[in-house]
């Protein structure tokens, strides 16, 4: 008899298994109700983020799935138009054919190829730094640097509007944390004075802030860092490739390349638009990151095609600064025409041009109406930006024509009048 009972338990799990399944089902049902309620709240607030499906290459003109053709794209980070550049695509295909689809491994086990080392050397040369290290994304680069570099004896001072990846990276480290008001040099100096008791002080800021299109006052930051014996870190994701005379970034633009210690940036925006990020700076720091940076040690190496794209994009930039320099006039054209139409545009002289609207629902509705007029833009609202600061972020690309820009301004004027934004 005991054998029969044992077989029944093995087959059916016994009475306890049924109870456990019921309890588990109740927990899942409770979770589902809570999630559905939260999602409904997002919809009700007008901040739901839909994903439009593109059925063509990334570029200034798109075709959307479902028949939307001839759409002018004003919301990609494709600053230099290199994501569809024929030489960049050709370099990716050649790397794919020669080095394969991927490494199936992390770098230190069996995931480093000659093209990875070549690209790191090229990045360091482009930024005029000693060495560089590749990551799967700049989010990973930001997640990997602070924890590896800073200890409880150290301090990090962060701009309050830094990118989420910088904020998350700083949270991971055990350093003493100070947050200074956005681009407020008086507040930064006060925090630096307070942080003098710590061994090492690192000021961390975006070079160009992605939501507002403003550029950090790096001259003043570097002066304060020198005065209070601190290091400077900048995230250059929205600067690399097009800010500065040769596109090397905000530190070149403001003449402080020799005063910024560490740069993190991306390969996924101006430099080919695929994926990947990096840290560049002093060689001992890069060597330490190879030993201790967790996102580097525990993530697969970049796919060869991505490396090929980025390497060719850097070649094009170092051969000529013509593409980078073409941005300024197009950015100024859009900003001046939008201001003349009556819109408030945040930031200054950056191809990120936030059209400030305030109301989240208004930003969402206007973006949809813009699409009906053939203009692809996206409304940004909380939690991507602070509450009450909703906007439509327009991004100018070197491959936009003057006609594209003028058509965008005309559509904004029509939609703005329709919804009472003008």
mmCIF file of C-alpha atoms in Angstrom:
data_model
loop_
_atom_site.group_PDB
_atom_site.id
_atom_site.type_symbol
_atom_site.label_atom_id
_atom_site.label_comp_id
_atom_site.label_asym_id
_atom_site.label_seq_id
_atom_site.Cartn_x
_atom_site.Cartn_y
_atom_site.Cartn_z
ATOM 1 C CA UNK A 1 0.000 0.000 0.000
ATOM 2 C CA UNK A 2 2.790 2.416 0.850
ATOM 3 C CA UNK A 3 4.243 1.841 -2.609
ATOM 4 C CA UNK A 4 0.946 2.797 -4.259
ATOM 5 C CA UNK A 5 0.756 5.963 -2.150
ATOM 6 C CA UNK A 6 4.321 6.875 -3.042
ATOM 7 C CA UNK A 7 3.590 6.495 -6.747
ATOM 8 C CA UNK A 8 0.552 8.741 -6.378
ATOM 9 C CA UNK A 9 2.642 11.413 -4.629
ATOM 10 C CA UNK A 10 5.293 11.230 -7.350
ATOM 11 C CA UNK A 11 2.709 11.419 -10.086
ATOM 12 C CA UNK A 12 0.450 14.079 -8.642
ATOM 13 C CA UNK A 13 2.561 15.864 -6.061
ATOM 14 C CA UNK A 14 0.153 15.012 -3.265
ATOM 15 C CA UNK A 15 -2.437 17.303 -1.729
ATOM 16 C CA UNK A 16 0.245 19.842 -0.779
ATOM 17 C CA UNK A 17 1.229 20.390 -4.411
ATOM 18 C CA UNK A 18 -2.309 21.382 -5.341
ATOM 19 C CA UNK A 19 -2.403 23.882 -2.493
ATOM 20 C CA UNK A 20 0.940 25.312 -3.525
ATOM 21 C CA UNK A 21 -0.267 25.694 -7.113
ATOM 22 C CA UNK A 22 -3.388 27.477 -5.900
ATOM 23 C CA UNK A 23 -1.315 29.821 -3.728
ATOM 24 C CA UNK A 24 1.018 30.505 -6.623
ATOM 25 C CA UNK A 25 -1.938 31.183 -8.910
ATOM 26 C CA UNK A 26 -3.366 33.638 -6.391
ATOM 27 C CA UNK A 27 -0.038 35.475 -6.195
ATOM 28 C CA UNK A 28 0.146 35.733 -9.978
ATOM 29 C CA UNK A 29 -3.436 37.009 -10.130
ATOM 30 C CA UNK A 30 -2.654 39.619 -7.475
ATOM 31 C CA UNK A 31 0.433 40.718 -9.396
ATOM 32 C CA UNK A 32 -1.531 40.940 -12.629
ATOM 33 C CA UNK A 33 -4.203 43.135 -11.008
ATOM 34 C CA UNK A 34 -1.589 45.487 -9.574
ATOM 35 C CA UNK A 35 0.300 45.771 -12.870
ATOM 36 C CA UNK A 36 -2.869 46.354 -14.883
ATOM 37 C CA UNK A 37 -3.882 49.102 -12.443
ATOM 38 C CA UNK A 38 -0.500 50.807 -12.807
ATOM 39 C CA UNK A 39 -0.646 50.559 -16.587
ATOM 40 C CA UNK A 40 -4.131 52.059 -16.607
ATOM 41 C CA UNK A 41 -2.867 54.953 -14.487
ATOM 42 C CA UNK A 42 -0.141 55.609 -17.081
ATOM 43 C CA UNK A 43 -2.708 55.612 -19.879
ATOM 44 C CA UNK A 44 -4.993 57.885 -17.885
ATOM 45 C CA UNK A 45 -2.205 60.385 -17.285
ATOM 46 C CA UNK A 46 -1.560 60.615 -21.022
ATOM 47 C CA UNK A 47 2.047 59.445 -20.621
ATOM 48 C CA UNK A 48 1.749 56.052 -22.326
ATOM 49 C CA UNK A 49 4.760 55.433 -24.577
ATOM 50 C CA UNK A 50 3.842 53.636 -27.783
ATOM 51 C CA UNK A 51 6.498 52.144 -30.025
ATOM 52 C CA UNK A 52 6.137 52.995 -33.690
ATOM 53 C CA UNK A 53 7.438 50.259 -35.980
ATOM 54 C CA UNK A 54 9.844 51.360 -38.720
ATOM 55 C CA UNK A 55 9.903 49.299 -41.912
ATOM 56 C CA UNK A 56 12.985 50.922 -43.450
ATOM 57 C CA UNK A 57 16.525 51.921 -42.577
ATOM 58 C CA UNK A 58 17.125 54.617 -40.000
ATOM 59 C CA UNK A 59 17.524 57.949 -41.723
ATOM 60 C CA UNK A 60 16.035 61.413 -42.308
ATOM 61 C CA UNK A 61 13.137 59.822 -44.216
ATOM 62 C CA UNK A 62 11.337 56.698 -43.033
ATOM 63 C CA UNK A 63 8.669 54.236 -43.985
ATOM 64 C CA UNK A 64 6.526 52.999 -41.106
ATOM 65 C CA UNK A 65 4.984 49.555 -40.872
ATOM 66 C CA UNK A 66 1.395 49.646 -42.041
ATOM 67 C CA UNK A 67 1.931 51.978 -44.958
ATOM 68 C CA UNK A 68 3.304 55.242 -43.568
ATOM 69 C CA UNK A 69 5.743 56.380 -46.265
ATOM 70 C CA UNK A 70 7.635 59.617 -46.823
ATOM 71 C CA UNK A 71 7.863 60.355 -43.086
ATOM 72 C CA UNK A 72 10.534 62.895 -42.085
ATOM 73 C CA UNK A 73 12.341 61.698 -38.991
ATOM 74 C CA UNK A 74 13.144 64.321 -36.345
ATOM 75 C CA UNK A 75 13.643 62.227 -33.237
ATOM 76 C CA UNK A 76 16.628 59.904 -33.824
ATOM 77 C CA UNK A 77 20.109 60.301 -32.345
ATOM 78 C CA UNK A 78 21.485 59.788 -35.858
ATOM 79 C CA UNK A 79 23.253 63.143 -35.633
ATOM 80 C CA UNK A 80 25.616 62.668 -38.572
ATOM 81 C CA UNK A 81 23.425 60.406 -40.689
ATOM 82 C CA UNK A 82 26.014 57.615 -40.501
ATOM 83 C CA UNK A 83 23.641 54.800 -39.517
ATOM 84 C CA UNK A 84 22.763 54.357 -43.194
ATOM 85 C CA UNK A 85 26.030 55.602 -44.708
ATOM 86 C CA UNK A 86 27.091 53.156 -47.464
ATOM 87 C CA UNK A 87 30.698 52.939 -46.259
ATOM 88 C CA UNK A 88 29.586 52.252 -42.690
ATOM 89 C CA UNK A 89 27.227 49.497 -43.849
ATOM 90 C CA UNK A 90 29.922 48.011 -46.087
ATOM 91 C CA UNK A 91 32.361 47.939 -43.153
ATOM 92 C CA UNK A 92 29.796 46.095 -41.045
ATOM 93 C CA UNK A 93 29.239 43.465 -43.757
ATOM 94 C CA UNK A 94 32.977 42.931 -44.195
ATOM 95 C CA UNK A 95 33.476 42.522 -40.436
ATOM 96 C CA UNK A 96 30.545 40.094 -40.265
ATOM 97 C CA UNK A 97 31.950 37.957 -43.064
ATOM 98 C CA UNK A 98 35.518 37.972 -41.727
ATOM 99 C CA UNK A 99 34.955 37.720 -37.957
ATOM 100 C CA UNK A 100 31.506 36.082 -37.670
ATOM 101 C CA UNK A 101 28.224 37.015 -36.008
ATOM 102 C CA UNK A 102 29.517 37.128 -32.451
ATOM 103 C CA UNK A 103 31.997 35.745 -29.945
ATOM 104 C CA UNK A 104 29.653 33.790 -27.635
ATOM 105 C CA UNK A 105 31.883 34.888 -24.786
ATOM 106 C CA UNK A 106 33.106 37.687 -22.572
ATOM 107 C CA UNK A 107 36.302 39.477 -23.454
ATOM 108 C CA UNK A 108 38.781 37.900 -21.035
ATOM 109 C CA UNK A 109 37.750 34.297 -21.764
ATOM 110 C CA UNK A 110 37.703 34.076 -25.551
ATOM 111 C CA UNK A 111 35.877 37.167 -26.740
ATOM 112 C CA UNK A 112 38.590 39.585 -27.832
ATOM 113 C CA UNK A 113 39.389 39.942 -31.516
ATOM 114 C CA UNK A 114 41.916 42.152 -33.240
ATOM 115 C CA UNK A 115 39.141 44.505 -34.352
ATOM 116 C CA UNK A 116 38.194 45.162 -30.708
ATOM 117 C CA UNK A 117 41.735 46.209 -29.864
ATOM 118 C CA UNK A 118 41.973 48.297 -33.046
ATOM 119 C CA UNK A 119 38.750 50.137 -32.237
ATOM 120 C CA UNK A 120 39.847 50.839 -28.657
ATOM 121 C CA UNK A 121 43.103 52.302 -29.928
ATOM 122 C CA UNK A 122 41.198 54.418 -32.460
ATOM 123 C CA UNK A 123 38.798 55.737 -29.789
ATOM 124 C CA UNK A 124 41.704 56.737 -27.531
ATOM 125 C CA UNK A 125 43.396 58.482 -30.458
ATOM 126 C CA UNK A 126 40.196 60.299 -31.435
ATOM 127 C CA UNK A 127 39.744 61.650 -27.895
ATOM 128 C CA UNK A 128 43.489 62.191 -27.441
ATOM 129 C CA UNK A 129 43.563 59.912 -24.403
ATOM 130 C CA UNK A 130 45.897 57.085 -23.346
ATOM 131 C CA UNK A 131 43.580 54.088 -23.684
ATOM 132 C CA UNK A 132 39.962 52.973 -24.057
ATOM 133 C CA UNK A 133 37.743 50.025 -23.141
ATOM 134 C CA UNK A 134 34.606 48.862 -24.979
ATOM 135 C CA UNK A 135 31.243 48.010 -23.405
ATOM 136 C CA UNK A 136 27.931 46.709 -24.742
ATOM 137 C CA UNK A 137 26.475 50.200 -24.202
ATOM 138 C CA UNK A 138 27.317 53.486 -22.518
ATOM 139 C CA UNK A 139 24.734 52.547 -19.892
ATOM 140 C CA UNK A 140 27.056 49.640 -19.071
ATOM 141 C CA UNK A 141 30.104 51.905 -19.143
ATOM 142 C CA UNK A 142 28.424 54.198 -16.608
ATOM 143 C CA UNK A 143 27.342 51.221 -14.532
ATOM 144 C CA UNK A 144 30.893 49.892 -14.499
ATOM 145 C CA UNK A 145 33.144 52.829 -13.738
ATOM 146 C CA UNK A 146 32.087 54.352 -10.394
ATOM 147 C CA UNK A 147 31.969 51.076 -8.471
ATOM 148 C CA UNK A 148 35.381 50.033 -9.779
ATOM 149 C CA UNK A 149 37.040 53.410 -9.192
ATOM 150 C CA UNK A 150 35.523 54.838 -6.001
ATOM 151 C CA UNK A 151 35.613 53.502 -2.419
ATOM 152 C CA UNK A 152 33.997 54.614 0.870
ATOM 153 C CA UNK A 153 36.985 56.923 1.301
ATOM 154 C CA UNK A 154 36.085 58.859 -1.869
ATOM 155 C CA UNK A 155 33.368 61.262 -3.012
ATOM 156 C CA UNK A 156 31.421 61.775 -6.213
ATOM 157 C CA UNK A 157 29.658 65.053 -7.022
ATOM 158 C CA UNK A 158 26.883 64.704 -9.605
ATOM 159 C CA UNK A 159 24.748 67.219 -11.514
ATOM 160 C CA UNK A 160 21.119 66.716 -10.486
ATOM 161 C CA UNK A 161 20.001 66.333 -14.116
ATOM 162 C CA UNK A 162 22.607 63.760 -15.116
ATOM 163 C CA UNK A 163 21.471 60.874 -17.308
ATOM 164 C CA UNK A 164 19.767 57.965 -15.554
ATOM 165 C CA UNK A 165 22.722 55.690 -16.326
ATOM 166 C CA UNK A 166 25.113 58.003 -14.442
ATOM 167 C CA UNK A 167 22.701 58.128 -11.509
ATOM 168 C CA UNK A 168 22.381 54.330 -11.470
ATOM 169 C CA UNK A 169 26.144 53.871 -11.774
ATOM 170 C CA UNK A 170 26.747 56.183 -8.828
ATOM 171 C CA UNK A 171 24.160 54.316 -6.758
ATOM 172 C CA UNK A 172 26.180 51.128 -7.226
ATOM 173 C CA UNK A 173 29.357 52.562 -5.724
ATOM 174 C CA UNK A 174 30.134 53.034 -2.025
ATOM 175 C CA UNK A 175 31.568 56.528 -2.332
ATOM 176 C CA UNK A 176 30.099 59.499 -0.484
ATOM 177 C CA UNK A 177 27.505 61.075 -2.779
ATOM 178 C CA UNK A 178 26.872 64.775 -3.352
ATOM 179 C CA UNK A 179 24.326 66.192 -5.787
ATOM 180 C CA UNK A 180 24.684 69.771 -6.991
ATOM 181 C CA UNK A 181 22.030 71.925 -8.650
ATOM 182 C CA UNK A 182 21.936 71.753 -12.426
ATOM 183 C CA UNK A 183 24.957 73.592 -13.872
ATOM 184 C CA UNK A 184 25.089 75.723 -10.688
ATOM 185 C CA UNK A 185 28.759 76.472 -10.070
ATOM 186 C CA UNK A 186 28.169 78.118 -6.693
ATOM 187 C CA UNK A 187 26.461 74.994 -5.441
ATOM 188 C CA UNK A 188 29.180 72.771 -6.922
ATOM 189 C CA UNK A 189 31.853 74.820 -5.152
ATOM 190 C CA UNK A 190 29.990 74.522 -1.862
ATOM 191 C CA UNK A 191 29.775 70.751 -2.308
ATOM 192 C CA UNK A 192 33.479 70.552 -3.227
ATOM 193 C CA UNK A 193 34.378 72.430 -0.045
ATOM 194 C CA UNK A 194 32.260 70.005 1.951
ATOM 195 C CA UNK A 195 33.892 67.019 0.212
ATOM 196 C CA UNK A 196 37.457 68.045 1.037
ATOM 197 C CA UNK A 197 37.511 65.540 3.893
ATOM 198 C CA UNK A 198 37.428 62.652 1.396
ATOM 199 C CA UNK A 199 40.449 61.073 -0.275
ATOM 200 C CA UNK A 200 39.442 61.446 -3.937
ATOM 201 C CA UNK A 201 36.784 63.743 -5.374
ATOM 202 C CA UNK A 202 35.181 63.103 -8.771
ATOM 203 C CA UNK A 203 32.862 65.616 -10.449
ATOM 204 C CA UNK A 204 30.468 63.769 -12.795
ATOM 205 C CA UNK A 205 28.398 65.523 -15.455
ATOM 206 C CA UNK A 206 26.877 65.056 -18.858
ATOM 207 C CA UNK A 207 28.810 67.047 -21.439
ATOM 208 C CA UNK A 208 25.532 67.761 -23.246
ATOM 209 C CA UNK A 209 22.256 67.062 -21.455
ATOM 210 C CA UNK A 210 19.973 64.924 -23.585
ATOM 211 C CA UNK A 211 16.595 66.199 -22.384
ATOM 212 C CA UNK A 212 17.280 69.937 -22.408
ATOM 213 C CA UNK A 213 19.946 70.355 -25.076
ATOM 214 C CA UNK A 214 22.179 72.439 -22.813
ATOM 215 C CA UNK A 215 25.949 72.056 -22.500
ATOM 216 C CA UNK A 216 27.751 71.754 -19.178
ATOM 217 C CA UNK A 217 29.949 74.738 -18.218
ATOM 218 C CA UNK A 218 33.085 72.638 -18.426
ATOM 219 C CA UNK A 219 35.522 75.559 -18.222
ATOM 220 C CA UNK A 220 34.128 76.553 -14.838
ATOM 221 C CA UNK A 221 33.817 72.937 -13.682
ATOM 222 C CA UNK A 222 37.450 72.261 -14.551
ATOM 223 C CA UNK A 223 38.568 75.456 -12.810
ATOM 224 C CA UNK A 224 36.773 74.407 -9.640
ATOM 225 C CA UNK A 225 38.144 70.876 -9.943
ATOM 226 C CA UNK A 226 41.665 72.270 -10.156
ATOM 227 C CA UNK A 227 41.072 74.620 -7.214
ATOM 228 C CA UNK A 228 39.760 71.808 -4.989
ATOM 229 C CA UNK A 229 41.987 69.011 -6.293
ATOM 230 C CA UNK A 230 39.207 66.988 -7.930
ATOM 231 C CA UNK A 231 38.884 64.901 -11.100
ATOM 232 C CA UNK A 232 36.338 65.501 -13.862
ATOM 233 C CA UNK A 233 34.216 62.824 -15.573
ATOM 234 C CA UNK A 234 31.927 63.600 -18.529
ATOM 235 C CA UNK A 235 29.356 61.536 -20.389
ATOM 236 C CA UNK A 236 29.623 62.530 -24.062
ATOM 237 C CA UNK A 237 26.837 60.470 -25.634
ATOM 238 C CA UNK A 238 25.148 63.586 -27.032
ATOM 239 C CA UNK A 239 28.387 65.339 -27.999
ATOM 240 C CA UNK A 240 30.804 62.816 -29.503
ATOM 241 C CA UNK A 241 31.095 63.190 -33.259
ATOM 242 C CA UNK A 242 29.621 66.646 -33.773
ATOM 243 C CA UNK A 243 30.424 69.123 -30.985
ATOM 244 C CA UNK A 244 33.709 70.970 -31.269
ATOM 245 C CA UNK A 245 35.718 71.987 -34.358
ATOM 246 C CA UNK A 246 36.547 68.366 -35.241
ATOM 247 C CA UNK A 247 33.602 66.673 -33.522
ATOM 248 C CA UNK A 248 35.551 65.399 -30.527
ATOM 249 C CA UNK A 249 32.953 66.599 -28.060
ATOM 250 C CA UNK A 250 32.077 69.210 -25.475
ATOM 251 C CA UNK A 251 35.577 69.225 -23.973
ATOM 252 C CA UNK A 252 36.994 70.194 -27.377
ATOM 253 C CA UNK A 253 34.211 72.740 -27.905
ATOM 254 C CA UNK A 254 35.079 74.466 -24.623
ATOM 255 C CA UNK A 255 38.848 74.029 -24.817
ATOM 256 C CA UNK A 256 39.343 71.721 -21.816
ATOM 257 C CA UNK A 257 40.447 68.456 -23.425
ATOM 258 C CA UNK A 258 43.556 68.408 -21.230
ATOM 259 C CA UNK A 259 41.569 69.014 -18.037
ATOM 260 C CA UNK A 260 38.876 66.317 -18.290
ATOM 261 C CA UNK A 261 40.176 63.049 -16.841
ATOM 262 C CA UNK A 262 37.563 60.478 -17.909
ATOM 263 C CA UNK A 263 35.158 60.304 -20.849
ATOM 264 C CA UNK A 264 32.338 57.823 -21.283
ATOM 265 C CA UNK A 265 30.455 57.809 -24.564
ATOM 266 C CA UNK A 266 28.488 55.727 -27.037
ATOM 267 C CA UNK A 267 28.878 54.136 -30.448
ATOM 268 C CA UNK A 268 25.095 53.995 -30.772
ATOM 269 C CA UNK A 269 24.338 57.594 -31.709
ATOM 270 C CA UNK A 270 26.566 59.704 -33.975
ATOM 271 C CA UNK A 271 29.205 56.979 -34.406
ATOM 272 C CA UNK A 272 27.246 54.612 -36.617
ATOM 273 C CA UNK A 273 24.066 54.297 -34.597
ATOM 274 C CA UNK A 274 24.298 50.564 -33.822
ATOM 275 C CA UNK A 275 25.262 49.835 -30.208
ATOM 276 C CA UNK A 276 28.184 49.858 -27.824
ATOM 277 C CA UNK A 277 29.845 52.278 -25.452
ATOM 278 C CA UNK A 278 33.259 52.983 -24.023
ATOM 279 C CA UNK A 279 35.417 54.608 -21.368
ATOM 280 C CA UNK A 280 38.567 56.464 -22.374
ATOM 281 C CA UNK A 281 41.144 58.030 -20.096
ATOM 282 C CA UNK A 282 44.392 57.223 -18.229
ATOM 283 C CA UNK A 283 45.793 53.783 -19.032
ATOM 284 C CA UNK A 284 45.953 52.618 -15.381
ATOM 285 C CA UNK A 285 42.220 53.355 -15.055
ATOM 286 C CA UNK A 286 41.423 51.369 -18.207
ATOM 287 C CA UNK A 287 43.592 48.500 -16.945
ATOM 288 C CA UNK A 288 41.696 48.536 -13.644
ATOM 289 C CA UNK A 289 38.333 48.454 -15.430
ATOM 290 C CA UNK A 290 39.409 45.353 -17.356
ATOM 291 C CA UNK A 291 40.041 43.676 -13.997
ATOM 292 C CA UNK A 292 37.098 44.908 -11.940
ATOM 293 C CA UNK A 293 34.313 46.445 -14.022
ATOM 294 C CA UNK A 294 31.400 44.042 -13.725
ATOM 295 C CA UNK A 295 29.494 44.977 -16.921
ATOM 296 C CA UNK A 296 32.730 44.411 -18.858
ATOM 297 C CA UNK A 297 33.656 41.156 -17.129
ATOM 298 C CA UNK A 298 30.194 39.595 -17.330
ATOM 299 C CA UNK A 299 28.875 40.748 -20.732
ATOM 300 C CA UNK A 300 29.537 39.331 -24.183
ATOM 301 C CA UNK A 301 31.976 41.284 -26.317
ATOM 302 C CA UNK A 302 30.621 43.617 -28.986
ATOM 303 C CA UNK A 303 29.542 41.828 -32.209
ATOM 304 C CA UNK A 304 32.025 42.263 -35.086
ATOM 305 C CA UNK A 305 29.492 44.038 -37.316
ATOM 306 C CA UNK A 306 28.967 46.699 -34.632
ATOM 307 C CA UNK A 307 32.728 47.131 -34.262
ATOM 308 C CA UNK A 308 33.083 47.481 -38.025
ATOM 309 C CA UNK A 309 30.382 50.185 -38.155
ATOM 310 C CA UNK A 310 31.906 52.261 -35.382
ATOM 311 C CA UNK A 311 35.444 51.925 -36.695
ATOM 312 C CA UNK A 312 34.447 53.208 -40.131
ATOM 313 C CA UNK A 313 32.429 56.054 -38.598
ATOM 314 C CA UNK A 314 35.520 57.186 -36.692
ATOM 315 C CA UNK A 315 37.596 56.947 -39.876
ATOM 316 C CA UNK A 316 35.157 59.250 -41.655
ATOM 317 C CA UNK A 317 35.240 61.764 -38.812
ATOM 318 C CA UNK A 318 39.023 61.807 -38.564
ATOM 319 C CA UNK A 319 39.377 62.208 -42.337
ATOM 320 C CA UNK A 320 37.146 65.295 -42.492
ATOM 321 C CA UNK A 321 35.178 67.510 -40.112
ATOM 322 C CA UNK A 322 32.783 68.634 -42.860
ATOM 323 C CA UNK A 323 29.870 66.504 -41.600
ATOM 324 C CA UNK A 324 30.294 67.673 -38.018
ATOM 325 C CA UNK A 325 30.471 71.320 -39.049
ATOM 326 C CA UNK A 326 27.296 71.067 -41.138
ATOM 327 C CA UNK A 327 25.254 70.633 -37.948
ATOM 328 C CA UNK A 328 25.562 74.211 -36.684
ATOM 329 C CA UNK A 329 23.746 75.976 -39.537
ATOM 330 C CA UNK A 330 20.899 73.439 -39.628
ATOM 331 C CA UNK A 331 20.445 73.590 -35.870
ATOM 332 C CA UNK A 332 20.349 77.390 -35.957
ATOM 333 C CA UNK A 333 17.822 77.349 -38.820
ATOM 334 C CA UNK A 334 15.369 75.206 -36.850
ATOM 335 C CA UNK A 335 15.814 77.000 -33.529
ATOM 336 C CA UNK A 336 15.424 80.501 -34.994
ATOM 337 C CA UNK A 337 12.362 79.619 -37.088
ATOM 338 C CA UNK A 338 10.620 77.872 -34.165
ATOM 339 C CA UNK A 339 11.264 80.805 -31.828
ATOM 340 C CA UNK A 340 9.948 83.188 -34.486
ATOM 341 C CA UNK A 341 6.794 81.049 -34.676
ATOM 342 C CA UNK A 342 6.293 81.544 -30.925
ATOM 343 C CA UNK A 343 7.601 78.301 -29.432
ATOM 344 C CA UNK A 344 9.922 78.016 -26.448
ATOM 345 C CA UNK A 345 13.005 75.952 -27.319
ATOM 346 C CA UNK A 346 15.212 74.772 -24.465
ATOM 347 C CA UNK A 347 18.996 74.591 -24.605
ATOM 348 C CA UNK A 348 21.396 76.530 -26.773
ATOM 349 C CA UNK A 349 23.164 75.744 -30.060
ATOM 350 C CA UNK A 350 22.676 71.974 -29.694
ATOM 351 C CA UNK A 351 20.874 69.791 -32.281
ATOM 352 C CA UNK A 352 18.680 68.537 -29.432
ATOM 353 C CA UNK A 353 15.875 71.100 -29.617
ATOM 354 C CA UNK A 354 13.206 70.503 -26.946
ATOM 355 C CA UNK A 355 9.910 72.194 -27.767
ATOM 356 C CA UNK A 356 8.657 72.971 -24.258
ATOM 357 C CA UNK A 357 4.929 72.383 -23.718
ATOM 358 C CA UNK A 358 4.555 71.552 -20.018
ATOM 359 C CA UNK A 359 1.490 69.329 -20.258
ATOM 360 C CA UNK A 360 2.139 65.604 -20.866
ATOM 361 C CA UNK A 361 -1.127 64.955 -22.674
ATOM 362 C CA UNK A 362 -0.591 67.966 -24.943
ATOM 363 C CA UNK A 363 2.893 66.729 -25.878
ATOM 364 C CA UNK A 364 1.535 63.275 -26.702
ATOM 365 C CA UNK A 365 -1.432 64.535 -28.759
ATOM 366 C CA UNK A 366 0.657 67.054 -30.671
ATOM 367 C CA UNK A 367 3.231 64.393 -31.536
ATOM 368 C CA UNK A 368 0.476 62.191 -32.984
ATOM 369 C CA UNK A 369 -0.883 65.084 -35.038
ATOM 370 C CA UNK A 370 2.626 65.830 -36.287
ATOM 371 C CA UNK A 371 2.861 62.259 -37.570
ATOM 372 C CA UNK A 372 -0.389 62.779 -39.482
ATOM 373 C CA UNK A 373 1.436 65.628 -41.227
ATOM 374 C CA UNK A 374 4.415 63.421 -42.085
ATOM 375 C CA UNK A 375 6.715 64.505 -39.221
ATOM 376 C CA UNK A 376 8.030 61.828 -36.846
ATOM 377 C CA UNK A 377 8.546 63.291 -33.354
ATOM 378 C CA UNK A 378 7.909 61.936 -29.845
ATOM 379 C CA UNK A 379 6.450 63.553 -26.743
ATOM 380 C CA UNK A 380 8.559 63.247 -23.572
ATOM 381 C CA UNK A 381 6.949 63.277 -20.149
ATOM 382 C CA UNK A 382 7.441 61.989 -16.609
ATOM 383 C CA UNK A 383 9.402 59.908 -15.588
ATOM 384 C CA UNK A 384 11.721 60.634 -18.548
ATOM 385 C CA UNK A 385 11.570 64.343 -17.676
ATOM 386 C CA UNK A 386 10.335 66.068 -14.485
ATOM 387 C CA UNK A 387 6.608 66.537 -13.950
ATOM 388 C CA UNK A 388 5.341 69.723 -15.565
ATOM 389 C CA UNK A 389 8.285 69.750 -18.005
ATOM 390 C CA UNK A 390 6.764 67.731 -20.854
ATOM 391 C CA UNK A 391 8.110 68.514 -24.274
ATOM 392 C CA UNK A 392 8.526 67.265 -27.834
ATOM 393 C CA UNK A 393 12.239 66.718 -28.336
ATOM 394 C CA UNK A 394 13.262 67.500 -31.901
ATOM 395 C CA UNK A 395 16.684 66.309 -33.053
ATOM 396 C CA UNK A 396 18.421 67.778 -36.064
ATOM 397 C CA UNK A 397 20.626 65.591 -38.255
ATOM 398 C CA UNK A 398 23.356 66.539 -40.707
ATOM 399 C CA UNK A 399 21.366 64.748 -43.413
ATOM 400 C CA UNK A 400 18.219 66.867 -42.979
ATOM 401 C CA UNK A 401 17.694 69.277 -45.843
ATOM 402 C CA UNK A 402 16.594 72.888 -45.387
ATOM 403 C CA UNK A 403 13.267 71.848 -46.896
ATOM 404 C CA UNK A 404 12.892 69.093 -44.253
ATOM 405 C CA UNK A 405 13.488 71.613 -41.480
ATOM 406 C CA UNK A 406 11.072 74.175 -42.916
ATOM 407 C CA UNK A 407 8.372 71.547 -43.341
ATOM 408 C CA UNK A 408 8.811 70.519 -39.701
ATOM 409 C CA UNK A 409 8.413 74.127 -38.510
ATOM 410 C CA UNK A 410 5.277 74.569 -40.633
ATOM 411 C CA UNK A 411 3.737 71.406 -39.195
ATOM 412 C CA UNK A 412 4.526 72.517 -35.625
ATOM 413 C CA UNK A 413 2.880 75.877 -36.291
ATOM 414 C CA UNK A 414 -0.286 74.227 -37.624
ATOM 415 C CA UNK A 415 -0.529 71.733 -34.773
ATOM 416 C CA UNK A 416 0.398 74.313 -32.151
ATOM 417 C CA UNK A 417 -2.417 76.625 -33.259
ATOM 418 C CA UNK A 418 -4.850 73.711 -33.349
ATOM 419 C CA UNK A 419 -4.148 72.780 -29.722
ATOM 420 C CA UNK A 420 -3.684 76.272 -28.324
ATOM 421 C CA UNK A 421 0.043 75.937 -27.757
ATOM 422 C CA UNK A 422 0.673 79.196 -29.655
#
